[in-house]
Short mmCIF file of C-alpha atoms in Angstrom, two decimals:
data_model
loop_
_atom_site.label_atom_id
_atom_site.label_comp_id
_atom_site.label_asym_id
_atom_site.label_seq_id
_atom_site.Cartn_x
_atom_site.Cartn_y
_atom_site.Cartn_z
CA UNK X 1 -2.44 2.66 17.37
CA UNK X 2 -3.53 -0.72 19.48
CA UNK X 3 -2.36 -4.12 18.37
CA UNK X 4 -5.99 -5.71 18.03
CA UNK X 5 -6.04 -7.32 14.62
CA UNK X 6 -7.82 -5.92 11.75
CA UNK X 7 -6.94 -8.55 9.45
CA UNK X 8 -5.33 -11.92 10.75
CA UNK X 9 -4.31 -14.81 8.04
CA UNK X 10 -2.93 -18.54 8.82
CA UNK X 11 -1.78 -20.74 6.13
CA UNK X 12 -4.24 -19.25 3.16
CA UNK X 13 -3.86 -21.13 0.03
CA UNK X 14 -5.00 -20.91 -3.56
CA UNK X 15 -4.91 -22.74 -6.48
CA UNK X 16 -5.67 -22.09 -10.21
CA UNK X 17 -5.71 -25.14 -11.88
CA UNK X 18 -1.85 -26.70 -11.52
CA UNK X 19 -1.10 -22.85 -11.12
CA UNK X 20 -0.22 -22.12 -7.08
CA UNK X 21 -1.19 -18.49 -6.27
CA UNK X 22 -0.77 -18.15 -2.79
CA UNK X 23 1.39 -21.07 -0.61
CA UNK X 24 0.92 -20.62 2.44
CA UNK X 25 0.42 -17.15 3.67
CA UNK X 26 0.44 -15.76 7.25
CA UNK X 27 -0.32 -12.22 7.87
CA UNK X 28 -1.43 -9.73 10.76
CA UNK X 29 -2.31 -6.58 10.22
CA UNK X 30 -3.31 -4.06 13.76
CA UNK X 31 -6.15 -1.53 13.94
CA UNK X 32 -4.54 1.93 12.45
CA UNK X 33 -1.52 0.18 10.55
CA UNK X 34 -0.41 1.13 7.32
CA UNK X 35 0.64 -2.01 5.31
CA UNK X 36 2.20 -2.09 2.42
CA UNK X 37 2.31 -5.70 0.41
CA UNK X 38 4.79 -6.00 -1.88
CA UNK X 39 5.87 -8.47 -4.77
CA UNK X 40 6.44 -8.97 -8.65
CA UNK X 41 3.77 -9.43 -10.96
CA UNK X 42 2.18 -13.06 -10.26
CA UNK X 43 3.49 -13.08 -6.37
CA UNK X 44 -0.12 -13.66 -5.25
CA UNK X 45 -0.96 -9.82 -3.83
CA UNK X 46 -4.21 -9.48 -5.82
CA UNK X 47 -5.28 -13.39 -4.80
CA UNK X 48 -4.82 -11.98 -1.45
CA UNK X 49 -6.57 -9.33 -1.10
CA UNK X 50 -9.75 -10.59 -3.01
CA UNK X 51 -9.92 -13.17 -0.46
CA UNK X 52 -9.57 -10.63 2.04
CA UNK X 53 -12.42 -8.55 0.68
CA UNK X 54 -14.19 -11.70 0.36
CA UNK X 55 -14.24 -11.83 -3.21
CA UNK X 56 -12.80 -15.09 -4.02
CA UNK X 57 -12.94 -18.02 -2.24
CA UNK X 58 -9.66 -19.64 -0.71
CA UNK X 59 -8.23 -23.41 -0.77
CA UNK X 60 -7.17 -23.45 2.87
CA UNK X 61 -6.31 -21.44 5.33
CA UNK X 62 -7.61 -19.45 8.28
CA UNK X 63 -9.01 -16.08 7.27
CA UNK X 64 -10.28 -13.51 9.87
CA UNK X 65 -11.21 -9.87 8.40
CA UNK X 66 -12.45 -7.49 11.29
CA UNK X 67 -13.36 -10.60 13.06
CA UNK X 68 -14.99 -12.16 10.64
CA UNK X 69 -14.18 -14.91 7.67
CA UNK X 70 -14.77 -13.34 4.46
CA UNK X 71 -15.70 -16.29 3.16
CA UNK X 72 -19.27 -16.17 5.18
CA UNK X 73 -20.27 -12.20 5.37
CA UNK X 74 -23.28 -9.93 5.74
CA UNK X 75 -24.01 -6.60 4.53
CA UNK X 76 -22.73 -4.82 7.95
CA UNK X 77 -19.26 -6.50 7.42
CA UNK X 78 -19.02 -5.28 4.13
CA UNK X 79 -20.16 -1.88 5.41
CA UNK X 80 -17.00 -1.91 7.95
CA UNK X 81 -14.37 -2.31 4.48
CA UNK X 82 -13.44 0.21 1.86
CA UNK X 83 -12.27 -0.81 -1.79
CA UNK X 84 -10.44 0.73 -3.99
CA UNK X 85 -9.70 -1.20 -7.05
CA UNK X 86 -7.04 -0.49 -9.47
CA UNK X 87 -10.08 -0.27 -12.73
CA UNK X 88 -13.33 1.09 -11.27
CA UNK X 89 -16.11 1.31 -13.66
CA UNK X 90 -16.45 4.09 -15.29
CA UNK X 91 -19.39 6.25 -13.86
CA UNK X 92 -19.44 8.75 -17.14
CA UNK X 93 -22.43 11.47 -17.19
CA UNK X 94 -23.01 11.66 -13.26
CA UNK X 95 -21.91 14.83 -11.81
CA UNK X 96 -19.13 13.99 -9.14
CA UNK X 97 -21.32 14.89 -6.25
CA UNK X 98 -24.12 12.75 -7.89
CA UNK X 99 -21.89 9.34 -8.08
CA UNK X 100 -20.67 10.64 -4.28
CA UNK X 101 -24.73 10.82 -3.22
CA UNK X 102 -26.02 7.84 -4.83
CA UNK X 103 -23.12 5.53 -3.10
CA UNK X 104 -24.06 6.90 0.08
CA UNK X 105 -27.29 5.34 0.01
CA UNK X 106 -25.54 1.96 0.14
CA UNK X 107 -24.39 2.41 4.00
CA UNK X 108 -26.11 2.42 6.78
CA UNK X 109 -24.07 5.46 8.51
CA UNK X 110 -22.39 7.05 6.03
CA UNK X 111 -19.85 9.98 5.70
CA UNK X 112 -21.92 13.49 4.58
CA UNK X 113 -20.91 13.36 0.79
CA UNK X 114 -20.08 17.10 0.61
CA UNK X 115 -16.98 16.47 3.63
CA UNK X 116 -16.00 13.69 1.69
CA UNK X 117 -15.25 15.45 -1.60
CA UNK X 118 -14.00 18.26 1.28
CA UNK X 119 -11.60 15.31 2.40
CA UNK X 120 -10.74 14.50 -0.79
CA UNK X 121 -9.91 17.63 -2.22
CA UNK X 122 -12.78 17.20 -4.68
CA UNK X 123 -15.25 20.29 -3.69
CA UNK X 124 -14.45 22.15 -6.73
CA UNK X 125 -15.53 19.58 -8.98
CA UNK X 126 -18.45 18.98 -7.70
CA UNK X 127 -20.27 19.36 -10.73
CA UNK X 128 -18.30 18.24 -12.94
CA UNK X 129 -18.68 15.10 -15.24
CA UNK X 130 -16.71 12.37 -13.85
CA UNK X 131 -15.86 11.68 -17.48
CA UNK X 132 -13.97 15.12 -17.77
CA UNK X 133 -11.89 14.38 -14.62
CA UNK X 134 -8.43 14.05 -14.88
CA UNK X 135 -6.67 10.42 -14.35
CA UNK X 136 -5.55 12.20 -10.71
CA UNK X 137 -8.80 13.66 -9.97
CA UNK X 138 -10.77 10.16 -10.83
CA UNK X 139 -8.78 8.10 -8.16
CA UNK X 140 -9.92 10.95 -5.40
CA UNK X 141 -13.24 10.22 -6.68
CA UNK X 142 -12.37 6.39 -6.08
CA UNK X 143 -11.08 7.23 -3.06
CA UNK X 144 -14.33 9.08 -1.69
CA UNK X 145 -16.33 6.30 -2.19
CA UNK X 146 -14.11 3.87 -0.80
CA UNK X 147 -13.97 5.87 2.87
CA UNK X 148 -17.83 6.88 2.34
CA UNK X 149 -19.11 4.39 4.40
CA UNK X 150 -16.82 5.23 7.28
CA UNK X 151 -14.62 1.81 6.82
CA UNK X 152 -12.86 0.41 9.27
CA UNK X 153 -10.38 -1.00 7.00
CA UNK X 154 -9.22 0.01 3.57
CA UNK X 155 -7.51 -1.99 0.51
CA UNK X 156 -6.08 0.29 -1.97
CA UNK X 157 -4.94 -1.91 -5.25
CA UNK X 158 -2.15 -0.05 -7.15
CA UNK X 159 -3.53 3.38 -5.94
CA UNK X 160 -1.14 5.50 -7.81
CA UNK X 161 -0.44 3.54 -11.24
CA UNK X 162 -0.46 6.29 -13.59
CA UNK X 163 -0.44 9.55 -11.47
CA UNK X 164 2.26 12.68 -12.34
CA UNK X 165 4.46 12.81 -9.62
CA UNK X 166 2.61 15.81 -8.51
CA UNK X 167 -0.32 13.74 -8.04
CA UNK X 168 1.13 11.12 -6.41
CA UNK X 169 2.18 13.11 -4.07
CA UNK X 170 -1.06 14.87 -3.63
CA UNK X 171 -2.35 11.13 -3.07
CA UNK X 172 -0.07 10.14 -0.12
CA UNK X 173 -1.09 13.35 1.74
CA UNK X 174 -4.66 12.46 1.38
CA UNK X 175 -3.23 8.77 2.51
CA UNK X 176 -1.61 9.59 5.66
CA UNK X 177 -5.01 12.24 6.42
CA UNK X 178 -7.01 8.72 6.53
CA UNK X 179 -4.40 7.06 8.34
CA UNK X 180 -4.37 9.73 11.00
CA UNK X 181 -7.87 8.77 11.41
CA UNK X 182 -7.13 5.56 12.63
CA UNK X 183 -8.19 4.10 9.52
CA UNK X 184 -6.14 0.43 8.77
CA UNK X 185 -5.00 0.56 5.64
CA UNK X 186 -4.02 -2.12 3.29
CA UNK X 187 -2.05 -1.52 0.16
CA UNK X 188 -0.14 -2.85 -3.23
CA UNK X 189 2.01 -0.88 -5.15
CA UNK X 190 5.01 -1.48 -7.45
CA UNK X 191 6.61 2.11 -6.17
CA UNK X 192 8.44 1.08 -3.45
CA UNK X 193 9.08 4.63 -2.51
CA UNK X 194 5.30 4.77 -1.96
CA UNK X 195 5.47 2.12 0.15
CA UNK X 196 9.08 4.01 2.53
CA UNK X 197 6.28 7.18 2.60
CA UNK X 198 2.98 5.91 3.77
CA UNK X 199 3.80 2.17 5.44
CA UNK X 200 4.38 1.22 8.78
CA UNK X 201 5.17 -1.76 7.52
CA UNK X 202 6.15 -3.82 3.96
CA UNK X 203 5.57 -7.38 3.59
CA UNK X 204 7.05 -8.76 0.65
CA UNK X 205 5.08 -11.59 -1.43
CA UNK X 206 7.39 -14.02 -3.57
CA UNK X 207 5.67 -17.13 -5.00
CA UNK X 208 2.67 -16.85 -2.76
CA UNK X 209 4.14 -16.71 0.42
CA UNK X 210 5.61 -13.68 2.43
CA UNK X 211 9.21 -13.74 2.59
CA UNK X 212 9.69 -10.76 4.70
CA UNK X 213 7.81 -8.48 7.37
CA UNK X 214 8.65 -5.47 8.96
CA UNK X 215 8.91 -1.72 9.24
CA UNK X 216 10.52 -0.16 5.81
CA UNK X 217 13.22 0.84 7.92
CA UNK X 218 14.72 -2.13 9.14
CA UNK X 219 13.21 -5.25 6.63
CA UNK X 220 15.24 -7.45 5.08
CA UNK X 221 18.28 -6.74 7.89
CA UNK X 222 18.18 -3.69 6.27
CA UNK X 223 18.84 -1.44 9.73
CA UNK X 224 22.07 -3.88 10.40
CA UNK X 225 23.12 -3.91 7.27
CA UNK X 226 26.79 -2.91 6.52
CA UNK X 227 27.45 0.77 5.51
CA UNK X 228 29.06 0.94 1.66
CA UNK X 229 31.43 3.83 1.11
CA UNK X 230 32.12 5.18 -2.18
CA UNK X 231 34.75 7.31 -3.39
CA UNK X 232 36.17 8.04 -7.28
CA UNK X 233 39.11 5.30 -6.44
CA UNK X 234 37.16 2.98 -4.19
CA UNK X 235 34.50 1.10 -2.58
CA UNK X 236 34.17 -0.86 0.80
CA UNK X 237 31.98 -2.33 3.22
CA UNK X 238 32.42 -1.61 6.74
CA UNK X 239 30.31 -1.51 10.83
CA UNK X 240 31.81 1.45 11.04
CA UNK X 241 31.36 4.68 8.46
CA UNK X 242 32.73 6.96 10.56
CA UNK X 243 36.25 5.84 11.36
CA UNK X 244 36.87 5.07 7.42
CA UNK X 245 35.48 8.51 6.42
CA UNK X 246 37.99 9.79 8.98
CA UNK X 247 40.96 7.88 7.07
CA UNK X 248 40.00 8.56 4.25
CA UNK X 249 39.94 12.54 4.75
CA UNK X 250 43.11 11.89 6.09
CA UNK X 251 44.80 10.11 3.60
CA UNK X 252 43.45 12.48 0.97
CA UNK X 253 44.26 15.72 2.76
CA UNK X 254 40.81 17.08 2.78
CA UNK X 255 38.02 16.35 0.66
CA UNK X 256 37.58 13.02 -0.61
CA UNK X 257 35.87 13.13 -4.29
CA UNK X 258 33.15 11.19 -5.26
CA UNK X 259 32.51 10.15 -1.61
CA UNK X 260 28.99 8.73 -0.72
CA UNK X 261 28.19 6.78 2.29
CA UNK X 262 25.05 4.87 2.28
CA UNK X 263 23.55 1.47 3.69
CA UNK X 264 21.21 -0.70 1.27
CA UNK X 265 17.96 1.27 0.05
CA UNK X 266 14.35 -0.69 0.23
CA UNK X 267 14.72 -0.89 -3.56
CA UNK X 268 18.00 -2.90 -2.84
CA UNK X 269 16.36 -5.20 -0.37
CA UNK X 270 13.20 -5.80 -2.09
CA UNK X 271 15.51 -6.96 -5.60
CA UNK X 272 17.76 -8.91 -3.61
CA UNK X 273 14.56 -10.66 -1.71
CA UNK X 274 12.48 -11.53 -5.07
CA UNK X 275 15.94 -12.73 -6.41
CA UNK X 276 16.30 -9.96 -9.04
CA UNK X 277 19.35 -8.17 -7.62
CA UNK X 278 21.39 -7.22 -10.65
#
């Protein structure tokens, strides 16, 4: 991975009326990242990104997308991103490879269709009516035509809303295959264990602006944070897990029941950072 920027944002702004979507966002994303953005419904995540894609015009701000403002794009720009939305239209009595060939026509360079239904795990359907595809099977189909034209850069709204768990995971493998590509990635999702398995980093939207940046690992303090151990009679806080675990086996002559040891998960940090911690 270099540090170049893919996507680079200062101050963006937008308005609906007396309704404030985004307030003032700043945002960097590096060629090959992974990002997850993260936030409760209304945050601003989908304003963002549709001004990233250079589908909606902004307020203020500055806005560069692979070197470029959105705002004032060609067709080669637009050939360098890949979109996948959460509702795609629905391409009913074309064939799978059909839909796959005719979008390929729309880029100058684009992937052969037949590797990208390989890539997406897709071959065997091939001839199959994209209206008989299951709900799994149609966002790999939305997927293939998002990386068809060999994008640079990738926005995946709400990829997995929906999916079994079996497809889900299906869908991070074929996630981190793009990613190992050195495709940047840009994502929403409401799973935040989607976001722990495929990000490099979460930034976390709250009113329009982002409140927090950093690897899943450590955001929100979350690295530094103080250990909590649990056992049937007890609870505490301490810097140092090991040395109370010891007393405690002590004290208790052995095993201690109920014990759990644990520091605060990314579901804990993202509830207590959009103020919904119970």
């Amino acid at each position: 991975m270099t540090h170049s920027p893919v996507i680079r944002v200062r101050g963006l702004r937008k308005t609906y009326g007396d309704t404030t979507a985004v307030a003032g966002v700043d945002l960097d994303v590096a060629t090959g990242e992974v990002v997850a953005l993260l936030g409760p419904n209304g945050a601003g995540k989908t304003s963002t990104i549709d001004i990233l894609q250079g589908h909606r015009d902004r307020d203020a701000g500055d806005v560069q997308v692979l070197g470029r403002d959105p705002a004032h794009v060609d067709l080669d720009w637009r050939a360098g991103i890949g979109v996948v939305a959460q509702h795609s239209d629905d391409l009913t009595e074309l064939t799978v490879a059909e839909a796959v060939r005719h979008f390929a026509h729309y880029y100058p360079a684009p992937r052969d269709p037949a590797d990208v239904l390989t890539l997406v795990g897709l071959t065997d359907k091939a001839g199959a009516r994209v209206r008989t595809l299951s709900g799994g099977q149609r966002r790999r189909l939305d997927v293939a035509l998002g990386v068809l034209g060999r994008p640079r850069l990738l926005f995946l709204d709400e990829p997995t809303t929906g999916f079994d768990p079996q497809a889900r995971r299906q869908f991070w493998t074929l996630i981190r295959r793009l990613a190992g590509e050195e495709t940047t990635i840009l994502f929403s999702t409401h799973y935040l264990d989607e976001a722990e398995a495929l990000a490099d980093r979460v930034a976390v939207i709250v009113g329009g602006r982002i409140v927090a940046d950093g690897a899943p690992a450590t955001l929100g303090g979350r690295a530094t944070a103080r250990t909590v151990v649990r056992w049937a009679h007890g609870r505490q806080e301490t810097d140092d897990p090991a040395a109370l675990v010891a007393e405690l086996t002590r004290r208790h002559g052995g095993t201690v029941p109920g014990l759990t040891v644990s520091r605060p998960s990314l579901e804990d940090v993202y509830l207590d950072l959009i103020g919904a911690t119970p």
